[in-house]
mmCIF file of C-alpha atoms and ligand atoms in Angstrom:
data_model
loop_
_atom_site.group_PDB
_atom_site.id
_atom_site.type_symbol
_atom_site.label_atom_id
_atom_site.label_comp_id
_atom_site.label_asym_id
_atom_site.label_seq_id
_atom_site.Cartn_x
_atom_site.Cartn_y
_atom_site.Cartn_z
ATOM 1 C CA UNK X 1 197.439 186.507 226.689
ATOM 2 C CA UNK X 2 194.330 184.703 227.949
ATOM 3 C CA UNK X 3 192.259 186.597 230.492
ATOM 4 C CA UNK X 4 192.241 185.072 233.992
ATOM 5 C CA UNK X 5 189.188 183.000 234.879
ATOM 6 C CA UNK X 6 187.318 183.841 238.055
ATOM 7 C CA UNK X 7 184.815 181.318 239.370
ATOM 8 C CA UNK X 8 182.257 182.557 241.879
ATOM 9 C CA UNK X 9 180.651 179.703 243.795
ATOM 10 C CA UNK X 10 177.298 180.997 244.972
ATOM 11 C CA UNK X 11 175.189 183.520 243.080
ATOM 12 C CA UNK X 12 173.433 185.213 245.978
ATOM 13 C CA UNK X 13 173.854 188.835 247.023
ATOM 14 C CA UNK X 14 177.621 188.572 247.552
ATOM 15 C CA UNK X 15 178.151 186.416 244.447
ATOM 16 C CA UNK X 16 176.328 188.904 242.228
ATOM 17 C CA UNK X 17 178.217 191.839 243.727
ATOM 18 C CA UNK X 18 181.527 189.991 243.264
ATOM 19 C CA UNK X 19 180.694 189.335 239.621
ATOM 20 C CA UNK X 20 179.844 192.975 239.005
ATOM 21 C CA UNK X 21 183.020 194.233 240.736
ATOM 22 C CA UNK X 22 185.203 191.735 238.852
ATOM 23 C CA UNK X 23 183.572 192.944 235.631
ATOM 24 C CA UNK X 24 184.020 196.651 236.340
ATOM 25 C CA UNK X 25 187.657 196.102 237.329
ATOM 26 C CA UNK X 26 188.159 193.844 234.288
ATOM 27 C CA UNK X 27 189.868 191.214 236.445
ATOM 28 C CA UNK X 28 189.028 188.426 234.014
ATOM 29 C CA UNK X 29 186.262 186.238 232.638
ATOM 30 C CA UNK X 30 183.636 185.395 235.207
ATOM 31 C CA UNK X 31 181.813 182.110 235.784
ATOM 32 C CA UNK X 32 178.963 182.414 238.259
ATOM 33 C CA UNK X 33 177.935 179.043 239.696
ATOM 34 C CA UNK X 34 174.919 178.207 241.836
ATOM 35 C CA UNK X 35 172.704 175.175 242.337
ATOM 36 C CA UNK X 36 169.604 177.378 241.923
ATOM 37 C CA UNK X 37 168.563 177.097 238.289
ATOM 38 C CA UNK X 38 168.291 180.392 236.452
ATOM 39 C CA UNK X 39 169.819 182.631 239.142
ATOM 40 C CA UNK X 40 173.448 182.514 237.971
ATOM 41 C CA UNK X 41 172.391 182.641 234.326
ATOM 42 C CA UNK X 42 170.169 185.668 234.931
ATOM 43 C CA UNK X 43 172.759 187.565 236.966
ATOM 44 C CA UNK X 44 175.564 186.812 234.481
ATOM 45 C CA UNK X 45 173.488 188.074 231.559
ATOM 46 C CA UNK X 46 172.389 191.175 233.498
ATOM 47 C CA UNK X 47 176.034 192.019 234.275
ATOM 48 C CA UNK X 48 177.123 191.423 230.679
ATOM 49 C CA UNK X 49 174.390 193.820 229.560
ATOM 50 C CA UNK X 50 175.770 196.521 231.873
ATOM 51 C CA UNK X 51 179.112 196.338 229.997
ATOM 52 C CA UNK X 52 178.355 198.738 227.142
ATOM 53 C CA UNK X 53 177.283 201.552 229.493
ATOM 54 C CA UNK X 54 180.130 200.992 231.955
ATOM 55 C CA UNK X 55 182.636 200.273 229.214
ATOM 56 C CA UNK X 56 184.023 196.862 230.142
ATOM 57 C CA UNK X 57 184.586 193.718 228.096
ATOM 58 C CA UNK X 58 184.654 190.146 229.227
ATOM 59 C CA UNK X 59 182.832 186.870 229.235
ATOM 60 C CA UNK X 60 180.136 186.241 231.848
ATOM 61 C CA UNK X 61 178.666 182.789 232.214
ATOM 62 C CA UNK X 62 176.034 181.595 234.644
ATOM 63 C CA UNK X 63 175.956 177.876 235.320
ATOM 64 C CA UNK X 64 174.657 175.033 237.483
ATOM 65 C CA UNK X 65 177.475 172.730 236.386
ATOM 66 C CA UNK X 66 180.774 172.559 238.283
ATOM 67 C CA UNK X 67 182.505 171.514 235.050
ATOM 68 C CA UNK X 68 182.202 175.140 233.894
ATOM 69 C CA UNK X 69 184.650 176.322 236.577
ATOM 70 C CA UNK X 70 187.357 174.166 234.959
ATOM 71 C CA UNK X 71 190.796 175.744 235.082
ATOM 72 C CA UNK X 72 189.692 178.751 237.171
ATOM 73 C CA UNK X 73 192.561 180.908 238.459
ATOM 74 C CA UNK X 74 190.528 182.194 241.392
ATOM 75 C CA UNK X 75 187.470 180.703 243.116
ATOM 76 C CA UNK X 76 185.533 182.844 245.566
ATOM 77 C CA UNK X 77 183.136 180.829 247.682
ATOM 78 C CA UNK X 78 179.986 182.420 249.057
ATOM 79 C CA UNK X 79 177.771 179.323 248.824
ATOM 80 C CA UNK X 80 175.734 178.535 251.909
ATOM 81 C CA UNK X 81 173.253 180.322 254.094
ATOM 82 C CA UNK X 82 173.625 183.811 255.646
ATOM 83 C CA UNK X 83 172.432 184.519 259.173
ATOM 84 C CA UNK X 84 169.283 186.403 260.115
ATOM 85 C CA UNK X 85 168.674 188.729 263.091
ATOM 86 C CA UNK X 86 169.037 186.874 266.394
ATOM 87 C CA UNK X 87 171.475 184.304 264.976
ATOM 88 C CA UNK X 88 175.219 184.131 265.481
ATOM 89 C CA UNK X 89 177.531 183.153 262.641
ATOM 90 C CA UNK X 90 178.246 179.924 264.539
ATOM 91 C CA UNK X 91 174.577 178.876 264.202
ATOM 92 C CA UNK X 92 175.300 178.311 260.492
ATOM 93 C CA UNK X 93 178.017 175.735 261.113
ATOM 94 C CA UNK X 94 176.032 172.537 260.503
ATOM 95 C CA UNK X 95 174.229 173.648 257.364
ATOM 96 C CA UNK X 96 177.174 175.402 255.741
ATOM 97 C CA UNK X 97 179.598 172.567 256.517
ATOM 98 C CA UNK X 98 177.573 170.308 254.183
ATOM 99 C CA UNK X 99 177.766 172.969 251.486
ATOM 100 C CA UNK X 100 181.567 173.246 251.913
ATOM 101 C CA UNK X 101 181.858 169.509 251.292
ATOM 102 C CA UNK X 102 180.310 169.655 247.818
ATOM 103 C CA UNK X 103 182.072 172.940 246.987
ATOM 104 C CA UNK X 104 185.445 171.538 248.116
ATOM 105 C CA UNK X 105 184.957 168.433 245.980
ATOM 106 C CA UNK X 106 183.873 170.529 242.987
ATOM 107 C CA UNK X 107 186.968 172.736 243.249
ATOM 108 C CA UNK X 108 189.294 169.757 243.756
ATOM 109 C CA UNK X 109 187.937 168.092 240.613
ATOM 110 C CA UNK X 110 187.698 171.085 238.296
ATOM 111 C CA UNK X 111 189.937 173.905 239.561
ATOM 112 C CA UNK X 112 192.730 172.368 241.661
ATOM 113 C CA UNK X 113 195.204 175.144 240.781
ATOM 114 C CA UNK X 114 192.943 178.005 241.853
ATOM 115 C CA UNK X 115 193.513 180.502 244.639
ATOM 116 C CA UNK X 116 190.425 179.926 246.778
ATOM 117 C CA UNK X 117 188.882 182.664 248.903
ATOM 118 C CA UNK X 118 186.150 181.587 251.309
ATOM 119 C CA UNK X 119 183.489 184.020 252.550
ATOM 120 C CA UNK X 120 180.974 181.513 253.953
ATOM 121 C CA UNK X 121 180.356 181.639 257.726
ATOM 122 C CA UNK X 122 181.373 180.765 260.354
ATOM 123 C CA UNK X 123 184.387 181.876 258.378
ATOM 124 C CA UNK X 124 187.450 180.421 260.086
ATOM 125 C CA UNK X 125 185.900 176.960 260.479
ATOM 126 C CA UNK X 126 184.468 176.958 256.958
ATOM 127 C CA UNK X 127 187.782 177.867 255.337
ATOM 128 C CA UNK X 128 189.433 175.095 257.333
ATOM 129 C CA UNK X 129 186.769 172.607 256.208
ATOM 130 C CA UNK X 130 186.949 173.783 252.597
ATOM 131 C CA UNK X 131 190.709 173.188 252.629
ATOM 132 C CA UNK X 132 190.228 169.728 254.111
ATOM 133 C CA UNK X 133 187.506 168.765 251.606
ATOM 134 C CA UNK X 134 189.409 170.154 248.608
ATOM 135 C CA UNK X 135 192.892 168.973 249.605
ATOM 136 C CA UNK X 136 194.419 172.093 247.968
ATOM 137 C CA UNK X 137 197.684 173.505 249.388
ATOM 138 C CA UNK X 138 197.155 175.583 252.531
ATOM 139 C CA UNK X 139 198.675 178.683 250.944
ATOM 140 C CA UNK X 140 196.076 178.567 248.159
ATOM 141 C CA UNK X 141 193.013 178.467 250.437
ATOM 142 C CA UNK X 142 192.215 181.516 252.548
ATOM 143 C CA UNK X 143 189.308 183.175 254.297
ATOM 144 C CA UNK X 144 188.095 186.729 253.740
ATOM 145 C CA UNK X 145 187.615 188.226 257.186
ATOM 146 C CA UNK X 146 190.349 190.546 258.345
ATOM 147 C CA UNK X 147 190.094 192.750 255.273
ATOM 148 C CA UNK X 148 186.380 193.241 255.942
ATOM 149 C CA UNK X 149 186.722 193.739 259.698
ATOM 150 C CA UNK X 150 189.630 196.130 259.192
ATOM 151 C CA UNK X 151 187.649 198.051 256.563
ATOM 152 C CA UNK X 152 184.834 198.521 259.066
ATOM 153 C CA UNK X 153 187.318 199.637 261.725
ATOM 154 C CA UNK X 154 188.880 202.094 259.248
ATOM 155 C CA UNK X 155 185.483 203.497 258.292
ATOM 156 C CA UNK X 156 184.447 204.105 261.907
ATOM 157 C CA UNK X 157 187.833 205.689 262.676
ATOM 158 C CA UNK X 158 187.583 208.002 259.680
ATOM 159 C CA UNK X 159 184.193 209.202 260.987
ATOM 160 C CA UNK X 160 185.628 209.800 264.459
ATOM 161 C CA UNK X 161 188.664 211.742 263.213
ATOM 162 C CA UNK X 162 186.906 213.440 260.309
ATOM 163 C CA UNK X 163 189.589 212.345 257.830
ATOM 164 C CA UNK X 164 189.725 210.378 254.600
ATOM 165 C CA UNK X 165 189.435 206.611 254.942
ATOM 166 C CA UNK X 166 192.510 206.396 252.715
ATOM 167 C CA UNK X 167 194.637 207.861 255.512
ATOM 168 C CA UNK X 168 193.396 205.388 258.113
ATOM 169 C CA UNK X 169 195.076 202.009 258.488
ATOM 170 C CA UNK X 170 193.766 199.391 260.856
ATOM 171 C CA UNK X 171 194.339 195.779 261.747
ATOM 172 C CA UNK X 172 191.836 193.279 263.066
ATOM 173 C CA UNK X 173 193.203 189.868 264.038
ATOM 174 C CA UNK X 174 191.718 186.634 265.299
ATOM 175 C CA UNK X 175 188.569 184.792 264.333
ATOM 176 C CA UNK X 176 185.768 186.458 262.382
ATOM 177 C CA UNK X 177 183.372 186.354 265.324
ATOM 178 C CA UNK X 178 182.543 188.113 268.568
ATOM 179 C CA UNK X 179 186.084 187.487 269.849
ATOM 180 C CA UNK X 180 187.882 189.248 266.968
ATOM 181 C CA UNK X 181 190.775 191.497 268.045
ATOM 182 C CA UNK X 182 190.859 195.050 266.616
ATOM 183 C CA UNK X 183 194.428 196.145 267.343
ATOM 184 C CA UNK X 184 194.574 199.813 268.355
ATOM 185 C CA UNK X 185 198.368 199.778 268.698
ATOM 186 C CA UNK X 186 198.838 198.722 265.063
ATOM 187 C CA UNK X 187 196.139 201.045 263.704
ATOM 188 C CA UNK X 188 197.027 204.524 262.526
ATOM 189 C CA UNK X 189 195.626 207.801 261.257
ATOM 190 C CA UNK X 190 198.143 209.465 258.948
ATOM 191 C CA UNK X 191 200.728 207.032 260.298
ATOM 192 C CA UNK X 192 200.093 208.007 263.963
ATOM 193 C CA UNK X 193 199.085 205.029 266.165
ATOM 194 C CA UNK X 194 195.704 205.320 267.924
ATOM 195 C CA UNK X 195 197.137 205.386 271.493
ATOM 196 C CA UNK X 196 199.281 208.410 270.517
ATOM 197 C CA UNK X 197 196.248 210.157 269.056
ATOM 198 C CA UNK X 198 194.468 209.732 272.402
ATOM 199 C CA UNK X 199 197.498 211.142 274.188
ATOM 200 C CA UNK X 200 197.451 214.112 271.797
ATOM 201 C CA UNK X 201 193.807 214.715 272.773
ATOM 202 C CA UNK X 202 192.376 214.105 269.284
ATOM 203 C CA UNK X 203 190.044 211.427 270.668
ATOM 204 C CA UNK X 204 189.393 209.661 273.953
ATOM 205 C CA UNK X 205 189.945 206.078 275.073
ATOM 206 C CA UNK X 206 186.173 205.762 275.694
ATOM 207 C CA UNK X 207 185.387 206.748 272.114
ATOM 208 C CA UNK X 208 187.980 204.344 270.720
ATOM 209 C CA UNK X 209 186.677 201.523 272.924
ATOM 210 C CA UNK X 210 183.180 202.131 271.540
ATOM 211 C CA UNK X 211 184.543 202.027 267.976
ATOM 212 C CA UNK X 212 186.366 198.774 268.712
ATOM 213 C CA UNK X 213 183.145 197.237 270.018
ATOM 214 C CA UNK X 214 181.191 198.537 267.011
ATOM 215 C CA UNK X 215 183.793 196.869 264.773
ATOM 216 C CA UNK X 216 183.319 193.563 266.596
ATOM 217 C CA UNK X 217 179.563 193.909 266.117
ATOM 218 C CA UNK X 218 179.876 195.182 262.545
ATOM 219 C CA UNK X 219 178.356 192.155 260.831
ATOM 220 C CA UNK X 220 175.475 191.955 263.308
ATOM 221 C CA UNK X 221 174.755 195.676 262.870
ATOM 222 C CA UNK X 222 174.150 195.128 259.138
ATOM 223 C CA UNK X 223 172.139 191.934 259.747
ATOM 224 C CA UNK X 224 169.944 193.886 262.168
ATOM 225 C CA UNK X 225 169.320 196.599 259.598
ATOM 226 C CA UNK X 226 168.768 194.351 256.565
ATOM 227 C CA UNK X 227 166.637 191.814 258.513
ATOM 228 C CA UNK X 228 166.634 189.330 255.610
ATOM 229 C CA UNK X 229 170.340 188.531 255.300
ATOM 230 C CA UNK X 230 173.823 189.835 255.892
ATOM 231 C CA UNK X 231 176.251 192.364 254.430
ATOM 232 C CA UNK X 232 177.324 191.944 250.812
ATOM 233 C CA UNK X 233 178.933 195.108 249.396
ATOM 234 C CA UNK X 234 181.831 195.307 251.873
ATOM 235 C CA UNK X 235 182.447 191.513 251.970
ATOM 236 C CA UNK X 236 182.524 191.356 248.165
ATOM 237 C CA UNK X 237 184.846 194.366 247.874
ATOM 238 C CA UNK X 238 187.193 192.829 250.450
ATOM 239 C CA UNK X 239 187.384 189.501 248.605
ATOM 240 C CA UNK X 240 188.000 191.262 245.296
ATOM 241 C CA UNK X 241 190.914 193.151 246.903
ATOM 242 C CA UNK X 242 192.415 189.773 247.843
ATOM 243 C CA UNK X 243 191.751 188.240 244.407
ATOM 244 C CA UNK X 244 193.352 191.217 242.687
ATOM 245 C CA UNK X 245 196.417 190.956 244.953
ATOM 246 C CA UNK X 246 196.824 187.336 243.836
ATOM 247 C CA UNK X 247 196.103 187.835 240.127
ATOM 248 C CA UNK X 248 198.407 190.852 239.836
ATOM 249 C CA UNK X 249 201.104 189.550 242.218
ATOM 250 C CA UNK X 250 200.734 192.765 244.212
ATOM 251 C CA UNK X 251 202.362 191.460 247.436
ATOM 252 C CA UNK X 252 199.650 193.238 249.413
ATOM 253 C CA UNK X 253 199.791 193.112 253.207
ATOM 254 C CA UNK X 254 196.255 192.066 254.098
ATOM 255 C CA UNK X 255 194.780 190.488 257.211
ATOM 256 C CA UNK X 256 193.120 187.200 256.239
ATOM 257 C CA UNK X 257 192.029 183.916 257.784
ATOM 258 C CA UNK X 258 195.187 182.054 256.755
ATOM 259 C CA UNK X 259 196.676 178.753 257.816
ATOM 260 C CA UNK X 260 199.163 179.540 260.570
ATOM 261 C CA UNK X 261 201.805 177.024 261.579
ATOM 262 C CA UNK X 262 204.774 178.338 263.480
ATOM 263 C CA UNK X 263 203.894 182.046 263.634
ATOM 264 C CA UNK X 264 202.056 183.623 266.587
ATOM 265 C CA UNK X 265 202.680 180.467 268.606
ATOM 266 C CA UNK X 266 200.157 178.487 266.521
ATOM 267 C CA UNK X 267 200.563 174.916 265.388
ATOM 268 C CA UNK X 268 198.293 174.656 262.351
ATOM 269 C CA UNK X 269 195.077 176.680 262.505
ATOM 270 C CA UNK X 270 193.081 178.946 260.198
ATOM 271 C CA UNK X 271 192.639 182.303 261.924
ATOM 272 C CA UNK X 272 192.885 186.001 261.075
ATOM 273 C CA UNK X 273 196.509 187.186 260.820
ATOM 274 C CA UNK X 274 198.428 189.701 258.708
ATOM 275 C CA UNK X 275 199.613 188.085 255.487
ATOM 276 C CA UNK X 276 201.336 188.926 252.234
ATOM 277 C CA UNK X 277 199.268 187.939 249.173
ATOM 278 C CA UNK X 278 200.988 187.537 245.820
ATOM 279 C CA UNK X 279 201.129 185.139 242.880
ATOM 280 C CA UNK X 280 201.965 182.192 245.147
ATOM 281 C CA UNK X 281 198.868 182.793 247.275
ATOM 282 C CA UNK X 282 199.574 183.420 250.941
ATOM 283 C CA UNK X 283 203.282 184.092 250.549
ATOM 284 C CA UNK X 284 203.908 185.013 254.166
ATOM 285 C CA UNK X 285 202.195 185.100 257.524
ATOM 286 C CA UNK X 286 203.561 188.074 259.442
ATOM 287 C CA UNK X 287 204.583 186.965 262.918
ATOM 288 C CA UNK X 288 203.202 190.056 264.622
ATOM 289 C CA UNK X 289 204.295 190.666 268.227
ATOM 290 C CA UNK X 290 201.492 191.149 270.733
ATOM 291 C CA UNK X 291 201.597 192.620 274.219
ATOM 292 C CA UNK X 292 200.077 190.772 277.187
ATOM 293 C CA UNK X 293 196.548 192.140 276.784
ATOM 294 C CA UNK X 294 196.495 191.658 273.011
ATOM 295 C CA UNK X 295 197.830 188.124 273.390
ATOM 296 C CA UNK X 296 195.101 187.291 275.921
ATOM 297 C CA UNK X 297 192.418 188.534 273.490
ATOM 298 C CA UNK X 298 194.011 186.666 270.594
ATOM 299 C CA UNK X 299 194.238 183.434 272.651
ATOM 300 C CA UNK X 300 190.520 183.699 273.470
ATOM 301 C CA UNK X 301 189.729 184.128 269.786
ATOM 302 C CA UNK X 302 191.973 181.184 268.845
ATOM 303 C CA UNK X 303 190.170 179.011 271.407
ATOM 304 C CA UNK X 304 186.799 179.970 269.905
ATOM 305 C CA UNK X 305 188.009 178.992 266.406
ATOM 306 C CA UNK X 306 189.443 175.710 267.715
ATOM 307 C CA UNK X 307 186.056 174.937 269.288
ATOM 308 C CA UNK X 308 184.318 175.420 265.934
ATOM 309 C CA UNK X 309 186.844 173.192 264.143
ATOM 310 C CA UNK X 310 186.202 170.467 266.729
ATOM 311 C CA UNK X 311 182.457 170.893 266.170
ATOM 312 C CA UNK X 312 183.001 170.350 262.414
ATOM 313 C CA UNK X 313 184.893 167.145 263.157
ATOM 314 C CA UNK X 314 182.016 166.011 265.360
ATOM 315 C CA UNK X 315 179.509 166.558 262.535
ATOM 316 C CA UNK X 316 181.488 165.072 259.629
ATOM 317 C CA UNK X 317 183.569 162.037 260.545
ATOM 318 C CA UNK X 318 185.696 162.362 257.374
ATOM 319 C CA UNK X 319 187.206 165.507 258.957
ATOM 320 C CA UNK X 320 188.213 163.876 262.238
HETATM 321 C C1 LIG C 1 179.826 190.052 258.069
HETATM 322 O O1 LIG C 1 180.656 190.279 258.957
HETATM 323 O O2 LIG C 1 179.187 190.956 257.511
HETATM 324 C C2 LIG C 1 179.585 188.647 257.635
HETATM 325 O O3 LIG C 1 180.342 187.758 258.394
HETATM 326 C C3 LIG C 1 178.137 188.280 257.669
HETATM 327 C C4 LIG C 1 177.552 188.197 259.060
HETATM 328 O O4 LIG C 1 176.781 187.264 259.306
HETATM 329 O O5 LIG C 1 177.798 189.066 259.884
#
């Protein structure tokens, strides 16, 4: 049986990390695309040369030609510009929207059957634009956000409780921005919801509130430390988890920026929600029930995403 083909659009820090993870996990043959000449070729060769020591096989191609992504099963899009200290993700909207246009057209022409995972910021608006520019089915185009935000939440909770990250589950909903909604009620340590853990005296509401805020600021915390760009290990790992769920039909329940029409009272918007990912792409959006406070936070986040989508339409008239 032919190995799956994984096209990585953008060969920067995240693209290179994605390629290396896909190689180590032997998810398939990797094509690393970038407009910068030499970068994808150099990274692809470097990764191939790490194969003998790590013990993986596969084909690794670096390219500047969209034709080389032909027939890809999965495309992961990181093309565009990351933010620097002092910037918000939304500041990248104008510049990255132009990039999404050429990427969307490239995917539509050469890999129209792919499952497309977008990582470029501002995430929810960029995945919407990428879907519009590519014309692919909504269930095959998704944004990587909730998996990353939830992973950060899980990490901080594991530090607070002094337990393995494997025993911490957490959900972050809403847009991948300052208004994201870490859901304490649906997050658990060893299956016990966070509010119950507070009641049991294992932590305090103040400590959990600080963790929730740190989760919201998680991307900015890394940007502030790196100074020259944004996070890449955790974003790449999160996207690979989604790609693997699709390629192996794992039916994973993962929070992603998915197209929501009907669930959570939404009428057609890309925003972070719990989904089921399997061989058909986004196979289900879970219509999670929110209490009054959670709903108010989610509504605020939805409004922020809607504002960014409108801004995209204002910049590119073909989207209006
Ligand atoms: C992240 O959350 O790490 C990414 O969205 C990058 C960023 O700019 O924060």
